[in-house]
Amino acid sequence: MRYVTLVAYPDEDGINRLDRRVMNLDLEYRAIHRMELLDDDTVAMFAEGRGDVEGLRRVLSESSKVIEFTISGDDGGFFSYTRYAADDLTRTLMEGRRESSSLIEMPVEYTDDGGLRATYIGTEAAFVDVFTEQPEGVRIEIERTGRYTPGPRHVVSRLTERQREVLRVAIDLGYYREPREATHHEIAAATGLAGTTVGEHLRKIEATVFSSLHVGTSDR
């Protein structure tokens, strides 16, 4: 079994007209947990985010493209279900998924630089022609590929190459031992990075690892 992780970068207008209005809000989507093109040519999306919930409700209420929606949570964290009319780009992307034998591992995550990171799973043959053509309005970059093994290896595979390097050095130097045997500056000296940069990498590494754990949360 193989996997390919890619990041899709929509142009400045976003994937669809609804995106263009949502992007003007003080809002951060974290992940898309489910997205389907329905038989009536609408898209149903279940997403997670944080930020201006009331602004999002206003935009969704005013949009003629939105059929129905519901939001649970507040500015600190929310989940939303939205069903909206598909436009040409969204339809092309979703129909392309139906024609492929590979599967997308959910959730699809939003990156810090405005992209959507998705991991596709399947046989090696399934990826031969999947990413040869890039639809107009979105730029696709393949981030990594390899043999798919669920579990801790897969969580680490979600880190960037530099983050994996910092993590390896931190573990080797004993940063995660009790008591701690290394500092940010010692990791920085071993990696050639600034101490503040090491601190930023470690925070992102820990956020990625902990977000992959399902320890039970209260209802919003």
PDB file of C-alpha atoms in Angstrom:
ATOM      1  CA  MET A   1       0.000   0.000   0.000  1.00  0.00           C
ATOM      2  CA  ARG A   2       1.317   3.443  -0.959  1.00  0.00           C
ATOM      3  CA  TYR A   3       0.492   7.003   0.012  1.00  0.00           C
ATOM      4  CA  VAL A   4       0.987  10.379  -1.621  1.00  0.00           C
ATOM      5  CA  THR A   5       0.662  13.569   0.411  1.00  0.00           C
ATOM      6  CA  LEU A   6       0.072  16.724  -1.592  1.00  0.00           C
ATOM      7  CA  VAL A   7      -0.791  20.338  -0.916  1.00  0.00           C
ATOM      8  CA  ALA A   8      -3.281  22.132  -3.167  1.00  0.00           C
ATOM      9  CA  TYR A   9      -2.950  25.904  -3.397  1.00  0.00           C
ATOM     10  CA  PRO A  10      -6.083  27.614  -4.769  1.00  0.00           C
ATOM     11  CA  ASP A  11      -5.538  30.938  -6.533  1.00  0.00           C
ATOM     12  CA  GLU A  12      -6.333  34.144  -4.664  1.00  0.00           C
ATOM     13  CA  ASP A  13     -10.068  33.726  -5.328  1.00  0.00           C
ATOM     14  CA  GLY A  14     -10.235  30.402  -3.480  1.00  0.00           C
ATOM     15  CA  ILE A  15     -11.833  27.183  -4.643  1.00  0.00           C
ATOM     16  CA  ASN A  16     -15.282  28.720  -5.157  1.00  0.00           C
ATOM     17  CA  ARG A  17     -17.296  31.921  -4.796  1.00  0.00           C
ATOM     18  CA  LEU A  18     -18.210  31.040  -1.228  1.00  0.00           C
ATOM     19  CA  ASP A  19     -14.510  30.771  -0.351  1.00  0.00           C
ATOM     20  CA  ARG A  20     -13.929  34.319  -1.553  1.00  0.00           C
ATOM     21  CA  ARG A  21     -16.331  35.757   1.039  1.00  0.00           C
ATOM     22  CA  VAL A  22     -15.247  33.459   3.855  1.00  0.00           C
ATOM     23  CA  MET A  23     -11.563  34.329   3.280  1.00  0.00           C
ATOM     24  CA  ASN A  24     -12.308  37.965   4.195  1.00  0.00           C
ATOM     25  CA  LEU A  25     -13.407  36.952   7.701  1.00  0.00           C
ATOM     26  CA  ASP A  26     -11.172  36.704  10.771  1.00  0.00           C
ATOM     27  CA  LEU A  27     -11.484  32.951  10.484  1.00  0.00           C
ATOM     28  CA  GLU A  28      -9.188  29.936  10.328  1.00  0.00           C
ATOM     29  CA  TYR A  29     -10.357  26.590   9.006  1.00  0.00           C
ATOM     30  CA  ARG A  30      -8.340  23.738  10.496  1.00  0.00           C
ATOM     31  CA  ALA A  31      -9.593  20.696   8.624  1.00  0.00           C
ATOM     32  CA  ILE A  32     -12.240  19.259   6.325  1.00  0.00           C
ATOM     33  CA  HIS A  33     -13.495  16.032   7.861  1.00  0.00           C
ATOM     34  CA  ARG A  34     -15.887  15.074   5.043  1.00  0.00           C
ATOM     35  CA  MET A  35     -16.750  16.502   1.618  1.00  0.00           C
ATOM     36  CA  GLU A  36     -19.070  14.936  -0.971  1.00  0.00           C
ATOM     37  CA  LEU A  37     -20.500  15.901  -4.362  1.00  0.00           C
ATOM     38  CA  LEU A  38     -24.179  14.906  -4.176  1.00  0.00           C
ATOM     39  CA  ASP A  39     -26.490  13.762  -6.966  1.00  0.00           C
ATOM     40  CA  ASP A  40     -28.325  17.122  -6.984  1.00  0.00           C
ATOM     41  CA  ASP A  41     -25.050  18.927  -7.915  1.00  0.00           C
ATOM     42  CA  THR A  42     -24.521  20.321  -4.434  1.00  0.00           C
ATOM     43  CA  VAL A  43     -21.500  19.823  -2.177  1.00  0.00           C
ATOM     44  CA  ALA A  44     -21.869  18.755   1.459  1.00  0.00           C
ATOM     45  CA  MET A  45     -18.906  19.681   3.679  1.00  0.00           C
ATOM     46  CA  PHE A  46     -18.203  18.984   7.353  1.00  0.00           C
ATOM     47  CA  ALA A  47     -15.349  21.198   8.553  1.00  0.00           C
ATOM     48  CA  GLU A  48     -13.565  22.347  11.711  1.00  0.00           C
ATOM     49  CA  GLY A  49     -12.208  25.801  12.457  1.00  0.00           C
ATOM     50  CA  ARG A  50     -11.972  28.733  14.818  1.00  0.00           C
ATOM     51  CA  GLY A  51     -12.562  32.461  14.613  1.00  0.00           C
ATOM     52  CA  ASP A  52     -15.462  34.710  13.658  1.00  0.00           C
ATOM     53  CA  VAL A  53     -18.404  32.313  13.957  1.00  0.00           C
ATOM     54  CA  GLU A  54     -21.037  35.052  13.742  1.00  0.00           C
ATOM     55  CA  GLY A  55     -19.377  36.421  10.600  1.00  0.00           C
ATOM     56  CA  LEU A  56     -19.417  32.942   9.098  1.00  0.00           C
ATOM     57  CA  ARG A  57     -23.108  32.535   9.935  1.00  0.00           C
ATOM     58  CA  ARG A  58     -23.826  35.878   8.280  1.00  0.00           C
ATOM     59  CA  VAL A  59     -21.921  35.001   5.091  1.00  0.00           C
ATOM     60  CA  LEU A  60     -23.577  31.594   4.826  1.00  0.00           C
ATOM     61  CA  SER A  61     -27.037  33.063   5.497  1.00  0.00           C
ATOM     62  CA  GLU A  62     -26.617  35.754   2.825  1.00  0.00           C
ATOM     63  CA  SER A  63     -25.138  33.523   0.119  1.00  0.00           C
ATOM     64  CA  SER A  64     -27.553  32.407  -2.584  1.00  0.00           C
ATOM     65  CA  LYS A  65     -25.277  29.406  -3.199  1.00  0.00           C
ATOM     66  CA  VAL A  66     -25.780  27.943   0.293  1.00  0.00           C
ATOM     67  CA  ILE A  67     -28.693  25.520   0.532  1.00  0.00           C
ATOM     68  CA  GLU A  68     -28.415  24.809   4.254  1.00  0.00           C
ATOM     69  CA  PHE A  69     -25.902  24.995   7.076  1.00  0.00           C
ATOM     70  CA  THR A  70     -25.462  24.500  10.806  1.00  0.00           C
ATOM     71  CA  ILE A  71     -22.594  25.460  13.126  1.00  0.00           C
ATOM     72  CA  SER A  72     -21.749  24.130  16.602  1.00  0.00           C
ATOM     73  CA  GLY A  73     -19.218  25.835  18.868  1.00  0.00           C
ATOM     74  CA  ASP A  74     -17.847  29.341  19.289  1.00  0.00           C
ATOM     75  CA  ASP A  75     -14.937  31.539  18.203  1.00  0.00           C
ATOM     76  CA  GLY A  76     -12.504  29.310  20.121  1.00  0.00           C
ATOM     77  CA  GLY A  77     -13.440  26.275  18.043  1.00  0.00           C
ATOM     78  CA  PHE A  78     -16.375  25.198  15.910  1.00  0.00           C
ATOM     79  CA  PHE A  79     -17.646  22.479  13.575  1.00  0.00           C
ATOM     80  CA  SER A  80     -19.771  23.363  10.567  1.00  0.00           C
ATOM     81  CA  TYR A  81     -21.948  21.461   8.119  1.00  0.00           C
ATOM     82  CA  THR A  82     -22.598  23.306   4.863  1.00  0.00           C
ATOM     83  CA  ARG A  83     -24.408  22.233   1.695  1.00  0.00           C
ATOM     84  CA  TYR A  84     -23.865  24.579  -1.235  1.00  0.00           C
ATOM     85  CA  ALA A  85     -24.209  24.639  -5.022  1.00  0.00           C
ATOM     86  CA  ALA A  86     -21.165  23.238  -6.828  1.00  0.00           C
ATOM     87  CA  ASP A  87     -19.340  25.496  -9.276  1.00  0.00           C
ATOM     88  CA  ASP A  88     -17.156  24.365 -12.186  1.00  0.00           C
ATOM     89  CA  LEU A  89     -13.839  24.026 -10.326  1.00  0.00           C
ATOM     90  CA  THR A  90     -15.353  22.268  -7.313  1.00  0.00           C
ATOM     91  CA  ARG A  91     -17.258  19.914  -9.596  1.00  0.00           C
ATOM     92  CA  THR A  92     -14.110  19.106 -11.599  1.00  0.00           C
ATOM     93  CA  LEU A  93     -12.107  18.354  -8.467  1.00  0.00           C
ATOM     94  CA  MET A  94     -14.819  16.183  -6.917  1.00  0.00           C
ATOM     95  CA  GLU A  95     -15.629  14.270 -10.114  1.00  0.00           C
ATOM     96  CA  GLY A  96     -11.932  13.569 -10.563  1.00  0.00           C
ATOM     97  CA  ARG A  97     -11.999  11.810  -7.201  1.00  0.00           C
ATOM     98  CA  ARG A  98     -14.780   9.489  -8.404  1.00  0.00           C
ATOM     99  CA  GLU A  99     -12.674   8.403 -11.380  1.00  0.00           C
ATOM    100  CA  SER A 100      -9.649   7.437  -9.270  1.00  0.00           C
ATOM    101  CA  SER A 101      -9.140   4.168  -7.413  1.00  0.00           C
ATOM    102  CA  SER A 102      -7.123   5.920  -4.691  1.00  0.00           C
ATOM    103  CA  LEU A 103      -8.807   7.136  -1.493  1.00  0.00           C
ATOM    104  CA  ILE A 104      -8.315  10.327   0.504  1.00  0.00           C
ATOM    105  CA  GLU A 105      -7.417   9.909   4.157  1.00  0.00           C
ATOM    106  CA  MET A 106      -9.513  12.300   6.206  1.00  0.00           C
ATOM    107  CA  PRO A 107      -9.302  14.907   7.494  1.00  0.00           C
ATOM    108  CA  VAL A 108      -7.906  17.204   4.822  1.00  0.00           C
ATOM    109  CA  GLU A 109      -5.884  19.840   6.676  1.00  0.00           C
ATOM    110  CA  TYR A 110      -5.396  23.549   6.053  1.00  0.00           C
ATOM    111  CA  THR A 111      -1.734  24.610   5.982  1.00  0.00           C
ATOM    112  CA  ASP A 112      -0.308  27.806   7.462  1.00  0.00           C
ATOM    113  CA  ASP A 113       0.370  29.218   3.972  1.00  0.00           C
ATOM    114  CA  GLY A 114      -3.182  28.832   2.660  1.00  0.00           C
ATOM    115  CA  GLY A 115      -3.014  25.358   1.140  1.00  0.00           C
ATOM    116  CA  LEU A 116      -5.007  22.174   1.639  1.00  0.00           C
ATOM    117  CA  ARG A 117      -2.961  19.108   2.588  1.00  0.00           C
ATOM    118  CA  ALA A 118      -4.426  15.745   1.557  1.00  0.00           C
ATOM    119  CA  THR A 119      -3.047  12.214   1.747  1.00  0.00           C
ATOM    120  CA  TYR A 120      -4.120   9.730  -0.935  1.00  0.00           C
ATOM    121  CA  ILE A 121      -3.924   5.983  -0.252  1.00  0.00           C
ATOM    122  CA  GLY A 122      -3.903   3.163  -2.780  1.00  0.00           C
ATOM    123  CA  THR A 123      -1.783   0.871  -4.901  1.00  0.00           C
ATOM    124  CA  GLU A 124       1.223   2.219  -6.781  1.00  0.00           C
ATOM    125  CA  ALA A 125      -0.696   1.846 -10.052  1.00  0.00           C
ATOM    126  CA  ALA A 126      -3.476   4.083  -8.706  1.00  0.00           C
ATOM    127  CA  PHE A 127      -1.139   7.085  -8.628  1.00  0.00           C
ATOM    128  CA  VAL A 128       0.344   6.788 -12.130  1.00  0.00           C
ATOM    129  CA  ASP A 129      -2.006   9.228 -13.887  1.00  0.00           C
ATOM    130  CA  VAL A 130      -3.754  10.892 -10.943  1.00  0.00           C
ATOM    131  CA  PHE A 131      -1.647  14.054 -10.646  1.00  0.00           C
ATOM    132  CA  THR A 132      -0.411  14.536 -14.221  1.00  0.00           C
ATOM    133  CA  GLU A 133      -2.964  17.278 -14.996  1.00  0.00           C
ATOM    134  CA  GLN A 134      -3.596  20.215 -12.690  1.00  0.00           C
ATOM    135  CA  PRO A 135      -7.004  21.916 -12.988  1.00  0.00           C
ATOM    136  CA  GLU A 136      -7.072  25.624 -13.743  1.00  0.00           C
ATOM    137  CA  GLY A 137      -7.407  27.706 -10.580  1.00  0.00           C
ATOM    138  CA  VAL A 138      -5.360  25.478  -8.280  1.00  0.00           C
ATOM    139  CA  ARG A 139      -1.654  24.603  -8.011  1.00  0.00           C
ATOM    140  CA  ILE A 140      -0.760  21.157  -6.696  1.00  0.00           C
ATOM    141  CA  GLU A 141       2.579  20.260  -5.082  1.00  0.00           C
ATOM    142  CA  ILE A 142       3.474  16.703  -4.079  1.00  0.00           C
ATOM    143  CA  GLU A 143       4.933  16.898  -0.576  1.00  0.00           C
ATOM    144  CA  ARG A 144       5.959  13.287   0.056  1.00  0.00           C
ATOM    145  CA  THR A 145       5.217   9.713  -0.925  1.00  0.00           C
ATOM    146  CA  GLY A 146       6.088   6.266   0.346  1.00  0.00           C
ATOM    147  CA  ARG A 147       4.771   3.032   1.780  1.00  0.00           C
ATOM    148  CA  TYR A 148       1.710   3.597   3.940  1.00  0.00           C
ATOM    149  CA  THR A 149       1.946   2.275   7.483  1.00  0.00           C
ATOM    150  CA  PRO A 150      -0.717   3.529   9.916  1.00  0.00           C
ATOM    151  CA  GLY A 151       0.318   4.548  13.392  1.00  0.00           C
ATOM    152  CA  PRO A 152       3.187   6.641  14.778  1.00  0.00           C
ATOM    153  CA  ARG A 153       5.157   6.499  11.495  1.00  0.00           C
ATOM    154  CA  HIS A 154       2.237   8.012   9.706  1.00  0.00           C
ATOM    155  CA  VAL A 155       1.949  10.860  12.218  1.00  0.00           C
ATOM    156  CA  VAL A 156       5.638  11.665  11.750  1.00  0.00           C
ATOM    157  CA  SER A 157       5.159  11.594   7.978  1.00  0.00           C
ATOM    158  CA  ARG A 158       2.888  14.632   8.354  1.00  0.00           C
ATOM    159  CA  LEU A 159       5.854  16.693   9.544  1.00  0.00           C
ATOM    160  CA  THR A 160       8.034  18.652   7.133  1.00  0.00           C
ATOM    161  CA  GLU A 161      11.556  17.417   6.413  1.00  0.00           C
ATOM    162  CA  ARG A 162      13.050  20.113   8.662  1.00  0.00           C
ATOM    163  CA  GLN A 163      10.603  19.306  11.459  1.00  0.00           C
ATOM    164  CA  ARG A 164      11.569  15.631  11.259  1.00  0.00           C
ATOM    165  CA  GLU A 165      15.237  16.628  11.495  1.00  0.00           C
ATOM    166  CA  VAL A 166      14.589  18.770  14.567  1.00  0.00           C
ATOM    167  CA  LEU A 167      12.554  15.972  16.148  1.00  0.00           C
ATOM    168  CA  ARG A 168      15.310  13.393  15.536  1.00  0.00           C
ATOM    169  CA  VAL A 169      17.940  15.654  17.111  1.00  0.00           C
ATOM    170  CA  ALA A 170      15.672  16.535  20.049  1.00  0.00           C
ATOM    171  CA  ILE A 171      15.086  12.851  20.792  1.00  0.00           C
ATOM    172  CA  ASP A 172      18.786  11.965  20.390  1.00  0.00           C
ATOM    173  CA  LEU A 173      19.855  14.761  22.767  1.00  0.00           C
ATOM    174  CA  GLY A 174      17.270  13.781  25.375  1.00  0.00           C
ATOM    175  CA  TYR A 175      14.928  16.751  25.066  1.00  0.00           C
ATOM    176  CA  TYR A 176      11.909  14.548  25.818  1.00  0.00           C
ATOM    177  CA  ARG A 177      13.494  12.598  28.666  1.00  0.00           C
ATOM    178  CA  GLU A 178      12.551  13.157  32.291  1.00  0.00           C
ATOM    179  CA  PRO A 179      14.358  15.153  33.519  1.00  0.00           C
ATOM    180  CA  ARG A 180      15.008  17.029  30.261  1.00  0.00           C
ATOM    181  CA  GLU A 181      18.610  16.669  29.077  1.00  0.00           C
ATOM    182  CA  ALA A 182      18.736  19.244  26.273  1.00  0.00           C
ATOM    183  CA  THR A 183      17.709  22.845  25.610  1.00  0.00           C
ATOM    184  CA  HIS A 184      16.479  24.675  22.525  1.00  0.00           C
ATOM    185  CA  HIS A 185      19.943  26.208  22.144  1.00  0.00           C
ATOM    186  CA  GLU A 186      21.646  22.798  22.176  1.00  0.00           C
ATOM    187  CA  ILE A 187      19.246  21.516  19.521  1.00  0.00           C
ATOM    188  CA  ALA A 188      19.862  24.722  17.559  1.00  0.00           C
ATOM    189  CA  ALA A 189      23.623  24.178  17.678  1.00  0.00           C
ATOM    190  CA  ALA A 190      23.228  20.619  16.366  1.00  0.00           C
ATOM    191  CA  THR A 191      20.885  21.634  13.523  1.00  0.00           C
ATOM    192  CA  GLY A 192      22.366  24.999  12.570  1.00  0.00           C
ATOM    193  CA  LEU A 193      19.123  26.812  13.396  1.00  0.00           C
ATOM    194  CA  ALA A 194      18.355  29.700  15.720  1.00  0.00           C
ATOM    195  CA  GLY A 195      17.013  28.835  19.151  1.00  0.00           C
ATOM    196  CA  THR A 196      13.736  30.675  18.455  1.00  0.00           C
ATOM    197  CA  THR A 197      13.321  28.721  15.200  1.00  0.00           C
ATOM    198  CA  VAL A 198      13.838  25.441  17.055  1.00  0.00           C
ATOM    199  CA  GLY A 199      11.161  26.484  19.551  1.00  0.00           C
ATOM    200  CA  GLU A 200       8.706  27.210  16.717  1.00  0.00           C
ATOM    201  CA  HIS A 201       9.427  23.839  15.078  1.00  0.00           C
ATOM    202  CA  LEU A 202       8.951  21.962  18.349  1.00  0.00           C
ATOM    203  CA  ARG A 203       5.607  23.664  19.002  1.00  0.00           C
ATOM    204  CA  LYS A 204       4.361  22.731  15.536  1.00  0.00           C
ATOM    205  CA  ILE A 205       5.672  19.164  15.940  1.00  0.00           C
ATOM    206  CA  GLU A 206       3.866  18.762  19.257  1.00  0.00           C
ATOM    207  CA  ALA A 207       0.656  20.283  17.864  1.00  0.00           C
ATOM    208  CA  THR A 208       0.704  17.814  14.962  1.00  0.00           C
ATOM    209  CA  VAL A 209       1.344  14.805  17.201  1.00  0.00           C
ATOM    210  CA  PHE A 210      -1.235  15.730  19.846  1.00  0.00           C
ATOM    211  CA  SER A 211      -3.903  16.609  17.253  1.00  0.00           C
ATOM    212  CA  SER A 212      -3.624  13.037  15.949  1.00  0.00           C
ATOM    213  CA  LEU A 213      -4.622  11.591  19.327  1.00  0.00           C
ATOM    214  CA  HIS A 214      -8.288  10.925  20.110  1.00  0.00           C
ATOM    215  CA  VAL A 215      -8.628  11.066  23.871  1.00  0.00           C
ATOM    216  CA  GLY A 216     -12.283  12.046  24.078  1.00  0.00           C
ATOM    217  CA  THR A 217     -13.698  15.558  24.024  1.00  0.00           C
ATOM    218  CA  SER A 218     -16.802  17.065  25.501  1.00  0.00           C
ATOM    219  CA  ASP A 219     -19.737  17.994  23.297  1.00  0.00           C
ATOM    220  CA  ARG A 220     -19.692  21.555  21.980  1.00  0.00           C
TER     221      ARG A 220
END
